[in-house]
Each structure stands twice: as structure tokens, then as C-alpha cells.
Short mmCIF file of C-alpha atoms and ligand atoms in Angstrom, two decimals:
data_model
loop_
_atom_site.label_atom_id
_atom_site.label_comp_id
_atom_site.label_asym_id
_atom_site.label_seq_id
_atom_site.Cartn_x
_atom_site.Cartn_y
_atom_site.Cartn_z
CA MET P 1414 0.03 -0.03 0.20
CA GLU P 1415 1.24 3.49 -0.70
CA TYR P 1416 0.97 6.35 1.45
CA PRO P 1417 -0.87 9.33 -0.22
CA GLU P 1418 -0.35 12.73 -1.52
CA LEU P 1419 -1.68 14.86 1.31
CA THR P 1420 -4.18 17.87 0.88
CA LEU P 1421 -6.69 20.33 2.30
CA LEU P 1422 -10.24 19.75 1.64
CA ILE P 1423 -11.61 23.02 1.00
CA GLY P 1424 -15.50 23.24 -0.70
CA GLY P 1425 -15.23 19.79 -1.92
CA ARG P 1426 -11.97 19.84 -3.35
CA ALA P 1427 -8.82 18.48 -2.32
CA VAL P 1428 -6.27 21.20 -2.66
CA PRO P 1429 -2.63 19.98 -3.44
CA ALA P 1430 0.31 21.35 -1.68
CA GLY P 1431 1.40 23.49 -4.71
CA GLN P 1432 3.75 26.29 -3.29
CA ARG P 1433 2.61 25.97 0.19
CA PRO P 1434 5.16 24.82 3.10
CA GLY P 1435 4.58 21.22 4.59
CA LEU P 1436 5.05 19.62 7.60
CA GLU P 1437 6.80 16.14 7.79
CA VAL P 1438 4.63 13.17 8.88
CA ILE P 1439 6.69 10.26 10.47
CA ASP P 1440 6.18 6.79 11.07
CA PRO P 1441 6.96 6.26 14.84
CA ALA P 1442 7.56 2.74 14.41
CA THR P 1443 10.54 3.33 12.10
CA ARG P 1444 10.91 7.50 11.86
CA GLU P 1445 10.41 6.93 8.03
CA VAL P 1446 9.21 10.57 6.73
CA LEU P 1447 5.92 9.15 5.25
CA GLY P 1448 4.89 12.45 3.67
CA ARG P 1449 4.19 16.06 3.93
CA VAL P 1450 1.25 17.66 4.94
CA PRO P 1451 0.38 21.35 3.53
CA VAL P 1452 0.30 24.23 5.73
CA ALA P 1453 -3.18 26.06 5.10
CA SER P 1454 -2.58 30.06 4.53
CA PRO P 1455 -4.58 32.49 5.90
CA ASP P 1456 -6.61 32.89 2.69
CA ASP P 1457 -7.12 29.12 2.41
CA ILE P 1458 -8.40 29.03 6.13
CA ASP P 1459 -10.89 31.91 5.06
CA GLU P 1460 -11.98 30.10 1.84
CA ALA P 1461 -12.83 26.78 4.24
CA LEU P 1462 -14.84 29.40 6.42
CA GLU P 1463 -16.82 30.82 3.63
CA ALA P 1464 -17.42 27.60 2.19
CA ALA P 1465 -18.65 26.05 5.35
CA HIS P 1466 -20.86 29.38 5.59
CA ARG P 1467 -22.26 28.91 1.97
CA ALA P 1468 -22.99 25.31 2.46
CA PHE P 1469 -24.60 25.55 5.91
CA PRO P 1470 -28.24 26.89 4.86
CA GLY P 1471 -28.48 24.11 2.19
CA TRP P 1472 -27.75 21.00 4.98
CA ARG P 1473 -29.47 22.79 7.53
CA ASP P 1474 -32.93 22.51 5.18
CA THR P 1475 -31.97 19.18 3.95
CA ALA P 1476 -34.52 16.45 5.57
CA PRO P 1477 -32.62 14.37 8.18
CA LEU P 1478 -33.39 11.00 6.37
CA GLU P 1479 -31.37 12.38 3.42
CA ARG P 1480 -28.34 13.32 5.51
CA ALA P 1481 -28.75 10.01 7.49
CA ALA P 1482 -28.53 8.33 4.11
CA ILE P 1483 -25.22 10.24 3.20
CA LEU P 1484 -23.76 9.32 6.40
CA ARG P 1485 -24.75 5.82 6.54
CA ARG P 1486 -23.07 5.42 2.76
CA ALA P 1487 -19.99 6.98 4.38
CA ALA P 1488 -19.60 4.57 7.10
CA THR P 1489 -20.44 1.57 4.34
CA LEU P 1490 -17.53 3.07 2.37
CA MET P 1491 -15.02 3.29 5.41
CA ARG P 1492 -15.75 -0.41 6.31
CA GLU P 1493 -15.36 -1.76 2.69
CA ARG P 1494 -11.78 0.37 2.53
CA THR P 1495 -10.80 -1.16 6.26
CA ALA P 1496 -7.42 -2.50 4.93
CA ARG P 1497 -6.55 0.64 3.89
CA LEU P 1498 -7.65 2.98 6.82
CA ALA P 1499 -6.26 0.74 9.36
CA TRP P 1500 -2.78 0.43 7.25
CA LEU P 1501 -2.64 4.47 7.46
CA ILE P 1502 -3.68 4.55 11.08
CA THR P 1503 -0.58 1.94 12.32
CA ARG P 1504 1.64 3.56 9.85
CA GLU P 1505 0.87 7.43 11.27
CA LEU P 1506 0.35 6.44 14.56
CA GLY P 1507 2.08 3.07 15.53
CA LYS P 1508 -0.65 0.83 16.99
CA PRO P 1509 -0.88 -2.57 16.06
CA LEU P 1510 -3.02 -3.20 13.03
CA THR P 1511 -5.60 -5.32 14.56
CA GLU P 1512 -6.39 -2.26 17.33
CA SER P 1513 -6.43 0.21 13.97
CA GLU P 1514 -9.07 -2.14 12.18
CA LYS P 1515 -11.12 -1.74 15.47
CA GLU P 1516 -10.68 1.82 15.38
CA VAL P 1517 -12.13 1.94 11.87
CA ALA P 1518 -15.11 -0.28 12.86
CA THR P 1519 -15.95 2.11 15.76
CA ALA P 1520 -15.48 5.10 13.36
CA ALA P 1521 -18.05 3.92 10.81
CA GLU P 1522 -20.29 3.33 13.70
CA MET P 1523 -20.07 6.70 14.70
CA PHE P 1524 -21.76 7.92 11.29
CA GLU P 1525 -24.21 5.17 11.60
CA TRP P 1526 -25.12 6.38 14.86
CA GLY P 1527 -25.41 10.06 13.80
CA ALA P 1528 -27.45 8.65 11.03
CA GLU P 1529 -30.01 6.88 13.30
CA GLU P 1530 -30.32 9.73 15.61
CA ALA P 1531 -30.58 12.20 13.37
CA ARG P 1532 -33.93 11.34 12.49
CA ARG P 1533 -34.81 11.76 16.33
CA THR P 1534 -33.99 15.14 16.93
CA TYR P 1535 -37.31 16.09 18.57
CA GLY P 1536 -38.53 19.11 19.97
CA ARG P 1537 -41.68 19.82 22.64
CA LEU P 1538 -44.81 21.23 22.57
CA ILE P 1539 -45.70 23.22 25.72
CA PRO P 1540 -49.18 23.57 26.66
CA GLY P 1541 -50.21 27.46 26.26
CA ARG P 1542 -52.21 29.60 29.12
CA VAL P 1543 -54.52 30.54 26.67
CA GLY P 1544 -56.56 28.73 23.82
CA GLY P 1545 -55.71 28.82 20.36
CA ILE P 1546 -51.77 29.09 21.27
CA ARG P 1547 -49.09 26.80 20.18
CA GLN P 1548 -45.82 26.65 21.84
CA MET P 1549 -42.75 24.86 20.63
CA ALA P 1550 -39.35 24.25 21.57
CA ILE P 1551 -37.92 23.35 18.27
CA PRO P 1552 -34.07 22.06 18.32
CA GLU P 1553 -32.08 23.60 15.17
CA PRO P 1554 -28.34 22.86 14.18
CA ILE P 1555 -26.25 25.74 15.83
CA GLY P 1556 -24.28 26.78 12.72
CA PRO P 1557 -21.01 26.34 11.38
CA VAL P 1558 -18.86 24.25 13.69
CA ALA P 1559 -14.83 24.88 14.24
CA ALA P 1560 -13.36 21.31 15.19
CA PHE P 1561 -9.63 20.46 16.20
CA SER P 1562 -8.91 16.61 17.08
CA GLY P 1563 -5.78 14.96 18.44
CA TRP P 1564 -3.55 12.51 16.77
CA ASN P 1565 -4.31 9.44 19.28
CA ALA P 1566 -7.49 8.31 18.05
CA PRO P 1567 -7.02 9.56 14.67
CA ALA P 1568 -10.18 8.22 12.90
CA ILE P 1569 -12.70 8.37 16.12
CA THR P 1570 -12.26 11.92 17.19
CA PRO P 1571 -12.63 13.70 14.15
CA SER P 1572 -15.58 10.96 13.32
CA ARG P 1573 -17.36 11.76 16.47
CA LYS P 1574 -16.96 15.42 15.49
CA ILE P 1575 -17.96 15.31 12.12
CA ALA P 1576 -20.83 12.94 12.50
CA GLY P 1577 -22.21 14.88 15.38
CA ALA P 1578 -22.09 17.95 13.44
CA LEU P 1579 -23.25 16.74 10.06
CA ALA P 1580 -26.25 14.53 11.62
CA ALA P 1581 -27.39 17.77 13.34
CA GLY P 1582 -27.45 19.95 10.31
CA CYS P 1583 -24.24 21.77 11.09
CA SER P 1584 -21.14 22.40 8.31
CA ILE P 1585 -17.67 22.01 9.84
CA VAL P 1586 -14.01 23.41 9.36
CA ILE P 1587 -11.98 20.79 11.28
CA LYS P 1588 -8.18 20.68 12.14
CA PRO P 1589 -7.23 17.37 12.40
CA SER P 1590 -3.54 16.42 13.67
CA GLU P 1591 -0.92 17.33 11.60
CA GLU P 1592 0.70 14.15 12.94
CA THR P 1593 -2.01 11.93 11.51
CA PRO P 1594 -3.65 13.64 8.31
CA ALA P 1595 -4.00 10.89 5.96
CA ILE P 1596 -6.52 8.74 8.03
CA ALA P 1597 -8.51 12.20 8.56
CA LEU P 1598 -8.41 13.03 4.88
CA GLU P 1599 -9.68 9.44 3.96
CA ILE P 1600 -12.59 9.94 6.35
CA GLY P 1601 -13.24 13.12 4.56
CA ARG P 1602 -12.87 11.23 0.99
CA ALA P 1603 -15.41 8.62 2.23
CA LEU P 1604 -17.96 11.54 2.96
CA THR P 1605 -17.47 13.21 -0.53
CA ASP P 1606 -17.85 9.71 -2.12
CA ALA P 1607 -21.21 9.20 -0.40
CA GLY P 1608 -22.61 12.31 -1.44
CA LEU P 1609 -21.83 14.82 0.90
CA PRO P 1610 -22.25 18.31 -0.59
CA ALA P 1611 -19.39 20.25 -1.20
CA GLY P 1612 -18.20 22.78 1.29
CA VAL P 1613 -20.11 21.05 4.26
CA LEU P 1614 -17.00 19.33 5.50
CA ASN P 1615 -13.86 21.48 5.32
CA MET P 1616 -10.50 20.24 6.47
CA VAL P 1617 -7.09 22.25 7.12
CA PHE P 1618 -3.84 21.66 8.36
CA GLY P 1619 -0.93 23.84 9.69
CA ASP P 1620 0.13 25.67 12.76
CA PRO P 1621 -2.63 24.79 15.42
CA GLY P 1622 -2.36 28.20 17.05
CA ASP P 1623 -2.73 30.49 14.07
CA ILE P 1624 -5.33 28.25 12.45
CA SER P 1625 -7.69 27.87 15.84
CA ARG P 1626 -7.65 31.81 16.36
CA ARG P 1627 -8.83 32.27 12.98
CA LEU P 1628 -11.33 29.97 12.97
CA ILE P 1629 -12.60 30.69 16.51
CA GLU P 1630 -12.04 34.33 15.77
CA SER P 1631 -14.51 34.24 12.87
CA PRO P 1632 -18.02 35.45 13.03
CA LEU P 1633 -19.05 32.74 10.78
CA ILE P 1634 -18.04 29.94 13.36
CA ARG P 1635 -20.95 29.35 15.97
CA MET P 1636 -19.50 26.37 18.12
CA VAL P 1637 -15.93 25.04 18.77
CA THR P 1638 -15.10 21.45 19.71
CA PHE P 1639 -11.55 20.19 20.77
CA THR P 1640 -9.86 17.03 21.81
CA GLY P 1641 -6.56 17.72 23.17
CA SER P 1642 -4.63 18.71 26.33
CA THR P 1643 -6.17 20.71 29.21
CA SER P 1644 -3.97 23.68 28.71
CA ILE P 1645 -4.76 24.14 25.19
CA GLY P 1646 -8.54 23.72 25.81
CA ARG P 1647 -8.31 26.22 28.26
CA GLU P 1648 -7.01 28.63 25.84
CA LEU P 1649 -9.64 27.65 23.16
CA ALA P 1650 -12.49 28.12 25.84
CA VAL P 1651 -11.34 31.50 26.37
CA MET P 1652 -11.44 32.31 22.78
CA ALA P 1653 -14.65 30.80 22.61
CA ALA P 1654 -15.82 32.76 25.27
CA ASN P 1655 -14.90 36.08 24.06
CA GLY P 1656 -16.96 35.29 20.84
CA LEU P 1657 -19.98 33.91 23.37
CA LYS P 1658 -19.97 30.82 21.26
CA ARG P 1659 -20.31 26.96 22.79
CA ALA P 1660 -17.42 24.94 23.09
CA THR P 1661 -17.32 21.44 23.67
CA LEU P 1662 -13.78 20.26 25.22
CA GLU P 1663 -12.41 16.77 25.72
CA LEU P 1664 -9.28 17.50 27.67
CA GLY P 1665 -7.02 15.28 29.39
CA GLY P 1666 -7.58 12.66 32.15
CA HIS P 1667 -5.77 10.52 34.51
CA ALA P 1668 -7.65 7.72 35.29
CA PRO P 1669 -8.00 6.25 38.70
CA VAL P 1670 -8.63 2.16 39.21
CA LEU P 1671 -10.17 1.25 42.54
CA VAL P 1672 -9.76 -2.40 43.01
CA TYR P 1673 -11.53 -3.38 46.57
CA GLY P 1674 -10.46 -6.23 48.39
CA ASP P 1675 -13.24 -8.37 47.23
CA ALA P 1676 -12.27 -8.36 44.11
CA ASP P 1677 -10.44 -10.89 41.83
CA PRO P 1678 -6.83 -9.53 41.65
CA VAL P 1679 -5.97 -11.70 38.75
CA ASN P 1680 -8.96 -11.04 36.80
CA ALA P 1681 -8.69 -7.38 37.56
CA ALA P 1682 -4.99 -7.06 36.55
CA ASP P 1683 -5.79 -8.60 33.22
CA THR P 1684 -8.61 -6.45 32.50
CA VAL P 1685 -6.79 -3.46 33.64
CA LEU P 1686 -3.35 -4.03 31.73
CA ALA P 1687 -5.36 -4.78 28.22
CA ALA P 1688 -6.75 -1.40 28.80
CA LYS P 1689 -3.85 0.56 29.66
CA LEU P 1690 -1.36 -0.83 27.20
CA ARG P 1691 -3.99 -0.11 24.31
CA ASN P 1692 -2.76 2.64 22.13
CA SER P 1693 0.50 2.42 23.78
CA GLY P 1694 -1.10 4.25 26.85
CA GLN P 1695 -2.08 7.27 24.67
CA ILE P 1696 -5.79 7.28 25.28
CA CYS P 1697 -7.33 9.79 27.58
CA THR P 1698 -9.23 7.30 29.42
CA SER P 1699 -6.35 4.99 30.11
CA PRO P 1700 -6.31 3.57 33.54
CA THR P 1701 -3.19 5.04 35.37
CA ARG P 1702 -3.56 5.44 38.82
CA MET P 1703 -4.15 1.79 40.49
CA TYR P 1704 -5.65 1.91 43.76
CA VAL P 1705 -5.48 -1.52 45.30
CA HIS P 1706 -6.84 -2.63 48.76
CA GLU P 1707 -4.10 -4.16 51.03
CA SER P 1708 -5.44 -7.45 51.07
CA VAL P 1709 -5.17 -8.04 47.30
CA TYR P 1710 -2.42 -5.62 46.42
CA GLU P 1711 0.16 -7.92 45.86
CA PRO P 1712 -1.24 -10.52 43.46
CA PHE P 1713 -2.76 -7.56 41.66
CA VAL P 1714 0.89 -6.13 41.35
CA GLU P 1715 2.38 -9.36 40.70
CA ARG P 1716 0.20 -10.22 37.93
CA LEU P 1717 0.21 -6.66 36.16
CA ALA P 1718 3.93 -7.01 35.98
CA GLU P 1719 4.13 -10.26 34.81
CA ARG P 1720 1.51 -9.63 31.90
CA ALA P 1721 3.58 -6.31 31.15
CA ARG P 1722 6.58 -8.43 30.63
CA SER P 1723 5.38 -10.56 28.43
CA TRP P 1724 3.66 -8.37 26.16
CA ARG P 1725 4.72 -8.14 22.86
CA VAL P 1726 6.01 -4.78 21.63
CA GLY P 1727 7.10 -4.02 17.89
CA ASN P 1728 5.87 -2.77 14.69
CA GLY P 1729 2.35 -2.50 14.71
CA LEU P 1730 2.35 -4.04 11.11
CA ASP P 1731 3.71 -7.08 12.33
CA ALA P 1732 1.49 -10.20 12.94
CA GLY P 1733 0.95 -10.85 16.75
CA VAL P 1734 2.39 -7.40 18.04
CA GLN P 1735 0.28 -6.22 21.04
CA MET P 1736 1.79 -2.56 21.30
CA GLY P 1737 3.52 -0.23 19.09
CA PRO P 1738 5.50 2.55 19.57
CA LEU P 1739 4.93 5.95 21.18
CA ALA P 1740 3.20 8.40 18.81
CA ASN P 1741 6.16 10.79 19.00
CA PRO P 1742 9.51 11.55 20.80
CA ARG P 1743 7.34 14.15 23.12
CA ARG P 1744 5.88 11.26 24.58
CA LEU P 1745 9.18 9.20 24.90
CA ALA P 1746 10.96 12.14 26.84
CA ALA P 1747 7.76 12.46 29.00
CA MET P 1748 8.31 8.77 30.10
CA GLU P 1749 12.01 8.96 30.92
CA THR P 1750 11.25 12.25 32.94
CA MET P 1751 8.32 10.37 34.62
CA VAL P 1752 10.10 7.11 35.29
CA ALA P 1753 13.15 8.88 36.73
CA ASP P 1754 11.17 11.29 38.89
CA ALA P 1755 9.15 8.16 40.36
CA LEU P 1756 12.07 6.62 41.37
CA LYS P 1757 13.54 9.36 42.98
CA HIS P 1758 10.24 9.72 44.99
CA GLY P 1759 10.29 6.23 46.20
CA ALA P 1760 8.48 4.34 43.63
CA GLU P 1761 9.91 0.89 42.74
CA LEU P 1762 10.05 -0.53 39.28
CA ALA P 1763 8.05 -3.62 38.76
CA ALA P 1764 8.26 -3.73 34.98
CA GLY P 1765 9.58 -2.01 31.84
CA GLY P 1766 10.91 1.35 32.85
CA GLN P 1767 13.22 2.05 29.64
CA ARG P 1768 13.37 2.17 25.91
CA LEU P 1769 13.49 -0.56 23.56
CA ASP P 1770 16.22 -1.07 21.04
CA LEU P 1771 14.08 -0.72 18.22
CA PRO P 1772 14.33 1.91 15.28
CA GLY P 1773 11.27 3.90 16.47
CA TRP P 1774 9.96 5.51 19.67
CA PHE P 1775 9.63 2.37 21.52
CA TRP P 1776 8.98 2.48 25.44
CA ALA P 1777 8.41 -0.99 27.70
CA PRO P 1778 5.45 -1.28 29.07
CA THR P 1779 5.99 0.09 32.78
CA VAL P 1780 4.43 -0.96 36.18
CA LEU P 1781 5.52 1.53 39.34
CA ARG P 1782 4.70 0.00 42.50
CA ASP P 1783 4.22 2.21 45.88
CA ALA P 1784 4.22 5.12 43.62
CA GLY P 1785 2.95 7.95 46.02
CA PRO P 1786 1.23 11.11 45.30
CA ASP P 1787 4.19 13.48 45.25
CA CYS P 1788 5.61 12.01 41.99
CA LEU P 1789 5.04 13.86 38.59
CA ALA P 1790 3.36 10.71 36.88
CA SER P 1791 0.96 10.81 39.78
CA ASN P 1792 -0.10 14.37 39.12
CA THR P 1793 0.67 14.87 35.23
CA GLU P 1794 -1.12 12.75 32.79
CA PRO P 1795 1.22 9.83 31.43
CA PHE P 1796 -0.02 9.59 28.15
CA GLY P 1797 2.10 6.25 27.73
CA PRO P 1798 2.48 2.72 28.88
CA LEU P 1799 2.72 3.59 32.56
CA ALA P 1800 0.78 2.17 35.29
CA LEU P 1801 1.23 3.57 39.06
CA VAL P 1802 0.11 0.97 41.68
CA GLN P 1803 -0.29 2.10 45.51
CA PRO P 1804 -2.16 0.34 48.07
CA PHE P 1805 -4.94 1.69 50.33
CA ARG P 1806 -6.74 0.37 53.49
CA ASP P 1807 -10.13 1.86 53.79
CA PRO P 1808 -12.82 2.60 51.17
CA ASP P 1809 -12.94 6.42 52.14
CA GLU P 1810 -9.24 6.80 51.79
CA ALA P 1811 -9.55 4.78 48.18
CA LEU P 1812 -12.23 7.59 47.12
CA ALA P 1813 -10.46 10.39 48.34
CA LEU P 1814 -7.16 8.96 46.39
CA ALA P 1815 -9.49 8.86 43.39
CA ASN P 1816 -10.77 12.31 43.50
CA ARG P 1817 -7.57 13.80 44.42
CA LEU P 1818 -6.62 15.26 40.87
CA PRO P 1819 -8.35 18.17 39.02
CA PHE P 1820 -9.03 15.59 36.34
CA GLY P 1821 -12.16 13.67 36.08
CA LEU P 1822 -12.71 11.80 32.74
CA ALA P 1823 -12.96 8.05 33.54
CA ALA P 1824 -12.54 6.10 36.59
CA TYR P 1825 -12.72 2.01 36.76
CA VAL P 1826 -13.90 0.25 40.08
CA PHE P 1827 -13.53 -3.43 40.68
CA THR P 1828 -15.48 -5.12 43.29
CA ARG P 1829 -18.14 -8.15 43.76
CA ASP P 1830 -20.05 -5.90 46.22
CA ALA P 1831 -23.18 -4.17 45.00
CA ALA P 1832 -23.13 -1.44 47.59
CA THR P 1833 -19.65 -0.91 47.11
CA ALA P 1834 -20.15 -0.35 43.55
CA ARG P 1835 -23.39 1.95 44.01
CA ILE P 1836 -21.13 4.08 46.35
CA ALA P 1837 -17.87 4.29 44.45
CA SER P 1838 -20.06 5.35 41.06
CA GLU P 1839 -21.84 8.05 43.10
CA ARG P 1840 -18.81 9.64 44.96
CA ILE P 1841 -16.22 9.45 42.09
CA GLU P 1842 -15.98 12.63 40.42
CA SER P 1843 -15.53 11.83 36.81
CA GLY P 1844 -17.96 11.70 33.93
CA VAL P 1845 -17.59 8.05 33.05
CA VAL P 1846 -17.42 5.30 35.85
CA CYS P 1847 -16.80 1.58 34.53
CA ILE P 1848 -17.53 -1.30 37.23
CA ASN P 1849 -15.63 -4.46 36.46
CA HIS P 1850 -14.68 -3.65 32.95
CA CYS P 1851 -12.83 -0.68 31.13
CA GLN P 1852 -14.98 0.17 28.13
CA ALA P 1853 -15.25 3.75 28.79
CA SER P 1854 -17.00 5.09 25.27
CA LEU P 1855 -19.10 3.80 22.79
CA PRO P 1856 -20.98 5.73 19.90
CA GLU P 1857 -24.50 5.64 21.45
CA THR P 1858 -22.96 6.69 25.37
CA PRO P 1859 -22.26 10.05 26.33
CA PHE P 1860 -18.55 10.69 26.79
CA GLY P 1861 -16.86 13.85 28.39
CA GLY P 1862 -15.44 14.82 31.59
CA VAL P 1863 -15.99 17.00 34.52
CA LYS P 1864 -13.43 19.16 36.55
CA ASP P 1865 -10.45 20.07 34.11
CA SER P 1866 -11.28 17.15 32.00
CA GLY P 1867 -13.48 19.38 30.04
CA LEU P 1868 -17.03 20.60 29.11
CA GLY P 1869 -19.93 18.79 27.38
CA LYS P 1870 -20.64 15.51 25.79
CA GLU P 1871 -19.73 13.79 22.92
CA GLY P 1872 -21.69 10.67 21.43
CA GLY P 1873 -25.11 9.46 22.42
CA VAL P 1874 -28.10 11.69 22.20
CA GLU P 1875 -26.42 14.09 24.70
CA GLY P 1876 -23.67 14.56 22.19
CA LEU P 1877 -25.91 15.33 19.22
CA GLN P 1878 -27.59 17.90 21.37
CA GLU P 1879 -24.37 19.95 21.48
CA PHE P 1880 -24.56 20.92 18.18
CA MET P 1881 -27.94 22.21 18.33
CA GLN P 1882 -29.61 25.16 19.90
CA VAL P 1883 -33.10 25.32 21.00
CA LYS P 1884 -35.81 27.97 19.34
CA TYR P 1885 -38.93 28.97 21.30
CA VAL P 1886 -41.53 29.52 18.65
CA SER P 1887 -45.03 30.65 19.93
CA GLN P 1888 -48.14 30.80 17.44
CA MET P 1889 -51.66 32.48 18.14
P1 LIG F 2683 -0.76 19.30 22.39
O1 LIG F 2683 -1.24 20.02 23.24
O2 LIG F 2683 0.49 20.14 22.15
O3 LIG F 2683 -1.46 18.85 21.51
C1 LIG F 2683 -2.71 18.22 21.55
C2 LIG F 2683 -3.44 18.49 20.37
O4 LIG F 2683 -3.99 19.68 20.03
C3 LIG F 2683 -2.71 18.18 18.81
O5 LIG F 2683 -3.49 17.84 18.21
C4 LIG F 2683 -2.23 20.00 18.45
O6 LIG F 2683 -2.26 19.58 17.20
C5 LIG F 2683 -3.65 20.25 19.22
N1 LIG F 2683 -3.43 21.73 19.29
C6 LIG F 2683 -2.22 22.10 19.90
N2 LIG F 2683 -2.44 23.74 20.04
C7 LIG F 2683 -3.50 23.73 19.34
C8 LIG F 2683 -4.16 25.25 19.66
N3 LIG F 2683 -3.55 26.23 19.76
N4 LIG F 2683 -5.51 25.12 18.74
C9 LIG F 2683 -5.82 23.97 18.40
N5 LIG F 2683 -5.02 22.97 18.77
C10 LIG F 2683 -4.13 23.03 19.29
O7 LIG F 2683 0.15 18.34 23.23
P2 LIG F 2683 0.80 16.74 22.62
O8 LIG F 2683 2.45 16.83 22.70
O9 LIG F 2683 0.25 16.64 21.17
O10 LIG F 2683 0.09 15.65 23.70
C11 LIG F 2683 0.42 15.85 25.01
C12 LIG F 2683 -0.85 15.79 25.85
O11 LIG F 2683 -2.07 16.28 25.22
C13 LIG F 2683 -0.90 14.62 26.47
O12 LIG F 2683 -0.01 14.57 27.65
C14 LIG F 2683 -2.41 14.68 26.55
O13 LIG F 2683 -2.47 15.00 28.08
C15 LIG F 2683 -3.04 15.50 25.87
N6 LIG F 2683 -3.57 14.73 24.53
C16 LIG F 2683 -4.92 14.50 24.83
C17 LIG F 2683 -5.98 14.00 24.02
C18 LIG F 2683 -6.93 13.44 24.33
O14 LIG F 2683 -7.67 12.37 23.74
N7 LIG F 2683 -8.05 14.08 25.12
C19 LIG F 2683 -5.33 13.92 22.87
C20 LIG F 2683 -4.06 14.40 22.09
C21 LIG F 2683 -3.37 15.03 23.47
#
């Protein structure tokens, strides 16, 4: 398979690089330069804005069933093209091909969910105070959307934003990550091939700061949606607030895992480790801070470390590989700093802890035991294959530990006791709580964080509503 020529997508046209400067896209498993993504000029961005603005009324007025048909066709095309799409994800991001195939399937499902739910954007009739009056609350699409997605779920994240906006009847300008542009462009191509009218979806790449400023400050944009780090999310939220625009922000996490004394430590360790090492730990819901009751602490740590040591790490294109490289050298440097700091603060290495002697940005699956609250990794999202384990004595202490950080995206609880599960799910400050498993998000469920982990929801009915505003119509 060949890596494609990278373009922008503006007004239904694939715009080639031409004289524009380019940014290198690098395969993290080999450090090979795959291609160059064109940097959009201010004129390109303005053109994308104009295209989204012009396309909005037509798309808004397209019947939901017609919109749904296009989204469904796009999903079918993505499924038919799975081999190519998955290959692109693995080349750009590094994760194993089987994981990439699952990501393509989930991304296609995002469009199917949007297609199904578009026909159910119901309003409400409110009884009038006098006869002969009709009072209606009518949801309508909010308008052209500016979207920004990260590199770590390079098909799912843009798909969730594009599917939500399109299903609701909005047009969109999206800036996917410059580190994973080809997969995003393929999603755009599936929508174009499915018959999406020109200008409803536009894609630009370039300097993230310049592009986000120009898009968010434009009066043509009515909503902002971002997935990435908390610090950038905060900046974009301020810009959106200045323009009184809605912002949904899906930001970093630092997911706690509570393993109570009545849980099976081996089963819990197996479940948590598989979730931890998915995409080399570069997932915002990745289980990271593991608080384990002292009665099951040793068997839990032992199993976690044993599984981590036996995990097969390598090029994601090779059969049997369970974990690929880190996506970029920034993550490798972060792992080095965090592990050295944790050891200085008294943590002990139970597995991994070093680079691997392979050509790309590889880091061994790492388990740090007795990692206290003072080390860097206990406070900053590692976004890598790093698990921190610490014992607890009583349930209140465990809940306090789970809530000790300003993040609140996902949390995991392992217990066989219904009352413990209920109390934990009520008291943990988090957008998502999973009991006895680690599947934090699906196309049909609401996903999003509290506190520093974000604002608003993506996915589910709630996610679709983010792209809509309610108009009150009162008719005599
Ligand atoms: P980063 O903050 O530099 O970038 C994160 C994403 O935001 C990238 O896709 C980037 O292109 C984009 N971005 C950066 N500046 C932007 C701006 N001004 N306007 C719009 N988009 C902008 O971080 P990074 O080095 O790529 O990743 C580091 C951290 O980011 C990770 O540790 C993790 O906490 C977080 N992150 C979270 C998610 C998530 O799914 N919530 C995704 C990617 C990164």
C-alpha cells in the first residue's frame, strides 16, 4: 500500500500542497518520513470558512433522512476500505493493525449512530396558557462548527465530531492533527464519495495556534469542539467565550482504578493491563492510578507486572504485536522524565521502565509500585504505557485518592459488592465510571469529563444535542 499525497479539503475540493510549506509526517515505528502535510495559508482558512458558511443553509434544510443516507453510505465505504484505513492509522500512529481495524469499525459506527439519531432530534410542545396558542421548543443546528482533534484516536475523534455536526445539520471546518492527516483525509474522502455536498465538510492543516485563532475568532463560526490537552483546551475555551460561542472540550484525564478487597485481583489486573496498553497508553481514558486494597495488593501487582513483561511490543504492522511505539518523541521524553522522577520519589519498578532497542520511539510497558502522590506521574497525565500502583486500607481513603486530582474523565472500579459499586459510582468525580470493565465510550453513550477534563459531551443523544440550539416559537 502507498502513503497518499496529502492535501487540504476545501469546498469539496482536494487542494494539493502546491507552493505551500509542508510539515513532515513520520512513522513512529521506523522514523521514516511518510509525506508532507500542506500548511494552510490564512487565505485557505478563510476559504474554508466561507465554504462552510455557504454550505450551511442547504445542509440545515436537507431532511434528516437524506442526511442520514449520506452518513450511512460513508460508514459503509469506510468499512469497505478498512484494510487501507487501518494501514494508514498504523503507519501514522504506530498501534497494532488489529487495534487500527477496530478503530475504523468504531469510527464507521459513529456515522451510523449519527444517521440513526438524526431522525430523532425531537422538539417539545408546551401547553399554552390560553386557548388557540401553540408553544413549541424546536431544536435547530447551531451553525458552522470549528473542530480540532488530536493524534491519539485519529479516526474516532474526527469521526465523532464530524458525525455529530453533520447529523445535527451543521457544516464544519476541522483541523485534525498534523501528525495523522492521511486517515482524516480518507474519512473526508468517504463522505465526499457518499455524496456530501461541497463545503459541508472542510479540512485544514498547519500551525494549530494560527488556525484555531482564525477559525474561532471568525464571526462565521458558531461552535467550537476540541479534543486534546487541558492547557490548550483552556486557551480555546477563552477564545470561544470571547465570541460567546459554545465550546465542547474533551481534555486530558488521569484515570483512577479502585480494586477493592473482594475483587479477583488476577482478573482485575488482566482487564486493566489490556486497557492500559491499548494504543501504548495514549488514550485520555487510560487507567493509570491504581489504588488496590492491601489484602489483594501483592497478587494484583505481581500479575500486572508479569503480564506487562510478556506483552509483545514491536512494529504495529507485524503479526502478533500487542503494542506499538509511542506516537512521537515528546511522549518518549515524558516517559523518561516521569519514570526517573517516580524512582527518586521512592517508587519501585515492577516492569519495564526503559526504551526498547528498536528503530522507532519504543518504550517498554511499565509498572511502578508504591508510587506515592508526590511524583510527577501521579499528578500529570502520563499518556504512555505507565501504570502506577499504590495500596489503600479503607474505602474512604480510596475514594479520596480517586478524587485527589483536578481531572475527572474516566474511573474504573473492581468489586463484587453492589453497595460498594453504587457508593463508588456516586462519589467518584468523573464523567464516566466503569464497574468491573474498562470500556469507557461507545458511539451511543455520552462521553466527556468534569472538572479539568472538559465541558460537554460527545456521543450519545447528549453529544448530538451539543450541536443544536433550541428555538422557542409561540404561535397564536
Ligand atoms: P498538545 O497539547 O501540543 O497537542 C494536543 C492536540 O492539540 C494536537 O493534536 C495539537 O495539534 C492540538 N493543538 C495544539 N495547540 C493547539 C491550538 N492552539 N489550537 C488547536 N489545536 C491545538 O500536546 P501533545 O504533545 O500532542 O500531547 C500532549 C498531551 O496532550 C498529552 O499528554 C495528553 O494529555 C494530551 N492529549 C489529550 C488528548 C485527548 O484525547 N484528550 C489527545 C491528544 C493529546
